[in-house]
Coordinates of C-alpha atoms in Angstrom, one line a residue:
M1 CA -46.8 52.9 5.7
Y2 CA -46.0 49.7 6.1
T3 CA -48.8 46.5 6.6
L4 CA -47.5 43.7 8.4
Y5 CA -49.4 41.0 8.1
I6 CA -49.5 38.2 10.8
A7 CA -51.0 35.3 12.7
N8 CA -52.5 33.2 15.7
K9 CA -50.4 35.5 18.4
N10 CA -49.8 33.3 21.2
Y11 CA -48.5 30.6 18.6
S12 CA -47.0 32.8 15.8
S13 CA -43.4 33.1 16.6
W14 CA -42.1 34.1 13.4
S15 CA -44.7 37.2 13.6
L16 CA -43.5 38.5 17.0
R17 CA -40.2 39.1 15.4
P18 CA -40.8 42.0 12.9
W19 CA -43.5 42.7 14.7
L20 CA -41.5 43.6 17.6
L21 CA -39.2 45.4 16.2
M22 CA -41.4 47.5 14.6
R23 CA -43.0 47.9 17.5
A24 CA -39.9 49.1 19.3
L25 CA -38.6 51.0 17.2
M26 CA -41.6 53.5 16.8
I27 CA -41.5 51.8 13.0
P28 CA -45.2 52.9 11.1
F29 CA -47.2 50.2 10.3
E30 CA -51.2 48.5 10.3
E31 CA -51.7 45.0 11.7
R32 CA -53.3 42.9 10.3
L33 CA -53.5 39.2 11.5
V34 CA -55.1 36.4 10.0
P35 CA -56.0 33.2 12.3
L36 CA -53.8 30.4 11.7
K37 CA -57.3 27.4 10.6
E38 CA -57.5 24.8 11.1
G39 CA -55.2 22.1 8.3
S40 CA -53.5 25.0 5.7
C41 CA -53.3 28.3 6.0
W42 CA -51.5 28.5 1.9
D43 CA -54.7 29.3 -0.5
S44 CA -56.2 32.2 2.4
Y45 CA -52.8 33.3 2.9
R46 CA -51.2 33.7 -0.5
T47 CA -53.3 36.3 -0.9
F48 CA -51.2 38.9 0.5
S49 CA -48.2 36.5 1.6
P50 CA -46.0 34.9 -2.2
N51 CA -44.7 32.1 0.0
G52 CA -48.7 30.8 1.8
R53 CA -46.6 32.6 5.4
V54 CA -46.5 34.9 7.4
P55 CA -45.2 37.2 8.9
C56 CA -45.2 38.9 5.0
L57 CA -44.3 43.2 5.4
H58 CA -46.5 46.0 2.4
D59 CA -44.2 48.8 1.4
G60 CA -46.5 49.9 -1.5
G61 CA -46.4 47.9 -4.6
T62 CA -43.4 46.1 -2.3
V63 CA -44.0 42.9 -0.7
V64 CA -41.3 41.3 2.2
W65 CA -42.0 37.5 2.6
D66 CA -39.9 35.8 5.9
S67 CA -38.9 37.2 8.2
L68 CA -35.1 37.5 7.8
A69 CA -35.6 39.4 4.8
I70 CA -38.7 41.9 6.5
V71 CA -35.7 42.7 8.6
E72 CA -33.2 44.2 6.5
Y73 CA -35.7 44.9 4.4
L74 CA -35.8 47.3 7.3
A75 CA -32.6 47.9 7.5
E76 CA -32.4 50.0 4.9
R77 CA -34.6 52.3 5.7
H78 CA -34.7 53.1 9.6
A79 CA -31.7 53.7 12.4
G80 CA -31.6 51.0 15.0
V81 CA -32.2 48.0 13.3
W82 CA -28.5 46.9 13.9
P83 CA -26.0 48.6 16.4
A84 CA -24.2 51.1 14.8
N85 CA -21.5 49.8 16.1
A86 CA -19.4 47.2 13.7
D87 CA -18.3 45.0 15.4
N88 CA -21.9 45.0 17.8
R89 CA -23.6 44.8 14.8
A90 CA -21.7 41.7 12.4
W91 CA -22.1 39.9 16.0
S92 CA -25.2 40.5 15.9
R93 CA -26.2 38.9 12.5
C94 CA -24.5 36.2 12.9
V95 CA -27.2 34.5 15.1
A96 CA -30.1 36.4 15.2
S97 CA -29.0 33.9 11.0
E98 CA -28.5 30.6 14.0
M99 CA -31.6 31.2 15.1
H100 CA -33.2 31.9 12.0
S101 CA -31.8 28.9 10.6
G102 CA -31.8 26.6 13.1
F103 CA -32.5 25.3 16.7
G104 CA -35.3 22.6 15.2
A105 CA -35.0 20.3 18.6
L106 CA -36.3 23.3 19.6
R107 CA -38.4 24.7 17.5
N108 CA -39.9 20.9 17.6
R109 CA -40.8 20.1 21.0
C110 CA -40.9 23.8 22.4
S111 CA -43.9 25.2 20.1
M112 CA -44.6 28.6 20.6
N113 CA -47.7 28.9 23.0
C114 CA -47.4 32.3 25.2
G115 CA -50.7 31.7 27.3
L116 CA -49.5 27.7 28.5
R117 CA -47.2 26.9 31.3
V118 CA -45.5 23.4 31.5
Q119 CA -43.5 20.9 32.5
L120 CA -41.4 18.6 29.9
T121 CA -42.3 14.8 30.5
E122 CA -38.1 15.5 29.1
I123 CA -35.6 17.4 27.7
P124 CA -33.8 15.2 24.7
D125 CA -30.4 15.5 24.2
A126 CA -31.1 17.5 21.2
L127 CA -33.3 19.7 22.8
R128 CA -30.9 19.9 26.3
A129 CA -28.0 21.2 23.7
D130 CA -30.6 23.8 21.9
I131 CA -30.7 25.3 25.0
A132 CA -27.3 24.9 25.7
R133 CA -26.6 27.2 23.0
I134 CA -29.0 30.4 23.4
D135 CA -28.2 30.5 27.0
E136 CA -23.6 30.9 25.9
I137 CA -25.1 33.4 23.0
W138 CA -27.8 35.2 25.6
S139 CA -24.6 35.5 27.9
E140 CA -22.5 36.2 25.8
G141 CA -23.5 39.1 24.3
V142 CA -24.4 41.0 28.0
N143 CA -21.2 40.1 28.8
R144 CA -19.6 41.0 26.0
F145 CA -21.8 44.5 25.4
G146 CA -22.3 45.1 28.2
G147 CA -26.1 44.5 28.4
P148 CA -29.5 44.8 28.3
W149 CA -29.3 44.0 25.1
L150 CA -27.5 41.1 23.4
A151 CA -25.8 43.4 21.3
G152 CA -24.9 46.3 24.2
P153 CA -27.2 48.9 25.8
E154 CA -29.8 49.0 22.5
F155 CA -32.8 46.9 21.4
S156 CA -31.9 45.8 18.0
A157 CA -33.0 43.6 15.9
A158 CA -30.8 40.4 17.4
D159 CA -33.3 41.1 20.4
A160 CA -36.2 40.2 18.4
F161 CA -35.1 37.0 17.0
F162 CA -34.4 35.3 20.6
A163 CA -38.2 37.2 21.9
P164 CA -40.0 34.0 20.9
V165 CA -37.9 31.8 23.1
A166 CA -37.9 34.1 26.1
F167 CA -41.7 33.8 25.9
R168 CA -40.7 30.3 25.8
V169 CA -38.5 30.0 28.6
Q170 CA -42.1 30.8 30.0
T171 CA -43.9 28.8 28.8
F172 CA -42.1 25.2 29.8
G173 CA -39.5 26.9 32.3
L174 CA -36.4 26.0 29.9
P175 CA -33.1 25.7 32.2
L176 CA -30.5 28.7 31.9
G177 CA -27.7 30.6 33.8
A178 CA -28.2 33.1 36.6
T179 CA -27.7 35.5 33.3
G180 CA -29.6 33.5 30.5
R181 CA -32.3 33.4 33.1
A182 CA -31.9 37.5 33.7
Y183 CA -31.9 38.2 29.9
A184 CA -35.7 36.6 29.5
D185 CA -37.1 38.1 32.1
F186 CA -35.5 42.1 30.6
L187 CA -36.7 41.2 27.3
L188 CA -40.3 39.6 28.2
N189 CA -40.8 43.0 30.6
H190 CA -40.4 45.0 27.2
E191 CA -43.3 46.6 26.5
A192 CA -43.6 45.8 23.4
M193 CA -43.8 41.9 24.5
V194 CA -46.4 41.7 27.0
E195 CA -48.6 44.9 24.4
W196 CA -47.8 40.8 22.5
Y197 CA -48.8 39.1 25.2
Q198 CA -51.2 40.0 26.1
A199 CA -53.3 40.3 23.1
G200 CA -52.2 36.8 22.6
L201 CA -53.9 36.2 25.6
A202 CA -56.9 37.6 24.7
E203 CA -57.6 36.1 21.3
P204 CA -60.0 34.2 20.6
W205 CA -59.1 30.9 18.3
L206 CA -57.4 27.7 19.9
E207 CA -55.9 25.7 17.0
T208 CA -55.2 22.0 17.2
S209 CA -52.6 20.9 15.7
H210 CA -50.7 24.0 18.1
E211 CA -51.8 22.6 21.1
D212 CA -51.7 18.8 20.4
E213 CA -48.3 19.9 20.2
V214 CA -47.8 21.2 23.9
R215 CA -49.6 18.2 25.2
E216 CA -47.3 15.2 23.3
V217 CA -43.7 16.8 25.4
G218 CA -44.8 17.7 28.2
T219 CA -47.9 18.5 32.0
I220 CA -49.8 21.4 31.1
L221 CA -49.8 23.5 35.1
A222 CA -51.6 25.9 34.1
D223 CA -53.5 27.7 30.9
H224 CA -53.5 31.9 31.3
R225 CA -55.6 32.5 27.8
Q226 CA -58.9 33.7 27.7
A227 CA -60.2 31.3 25.5
V228 CA -59.7 27.5 27.2
P229 CA -60.5 24.4 26.2
E230 CA -63.1 22.8 27.6

């Protein structure tokens, strides 16, 4: 059986992607959650991950790190990771790769913190451009392939790659058009997304740098986590 190493569900957007894909496709795996700690996790994560980061997948003696590499490794072994139709599949790989390598303003100003609701102080032009591109991708996918998922009627890796953005939309109230907002809501209501979210709320760990990132960009309106900071 696969073993998937991840970090805190409240914070770790990279961990969410392969975890959600495997849950949604019912690919069995053992989850090993290694909480983030103050400062660097490099030394402790290097015991199971060559790049000192999560996620990391172990398959017997084979170790696969980086979320995109994990997804492609799984695609070689399991049906449904990418759409069966060639056109849908090509588009899905393009947008997943774009998400994997881009959207720096979104990542930097709207870090994933599932349990919070935040009013942004401002939306700079770079962030506004990232949000607009996300909205464009989501609307194009749903309209072009018929929905309800990004590349058609079945959940795929494309949806998994944008799942952390749906949590960001929820946390920061990011402005989207009607189609983009409906897709975000649909994704947030997926059974595995709800499972991840509820587990994130119940986590006892708070990590200072992630908490500070949020305070620097906006006002916290609500905190739904069990470990609410005093």
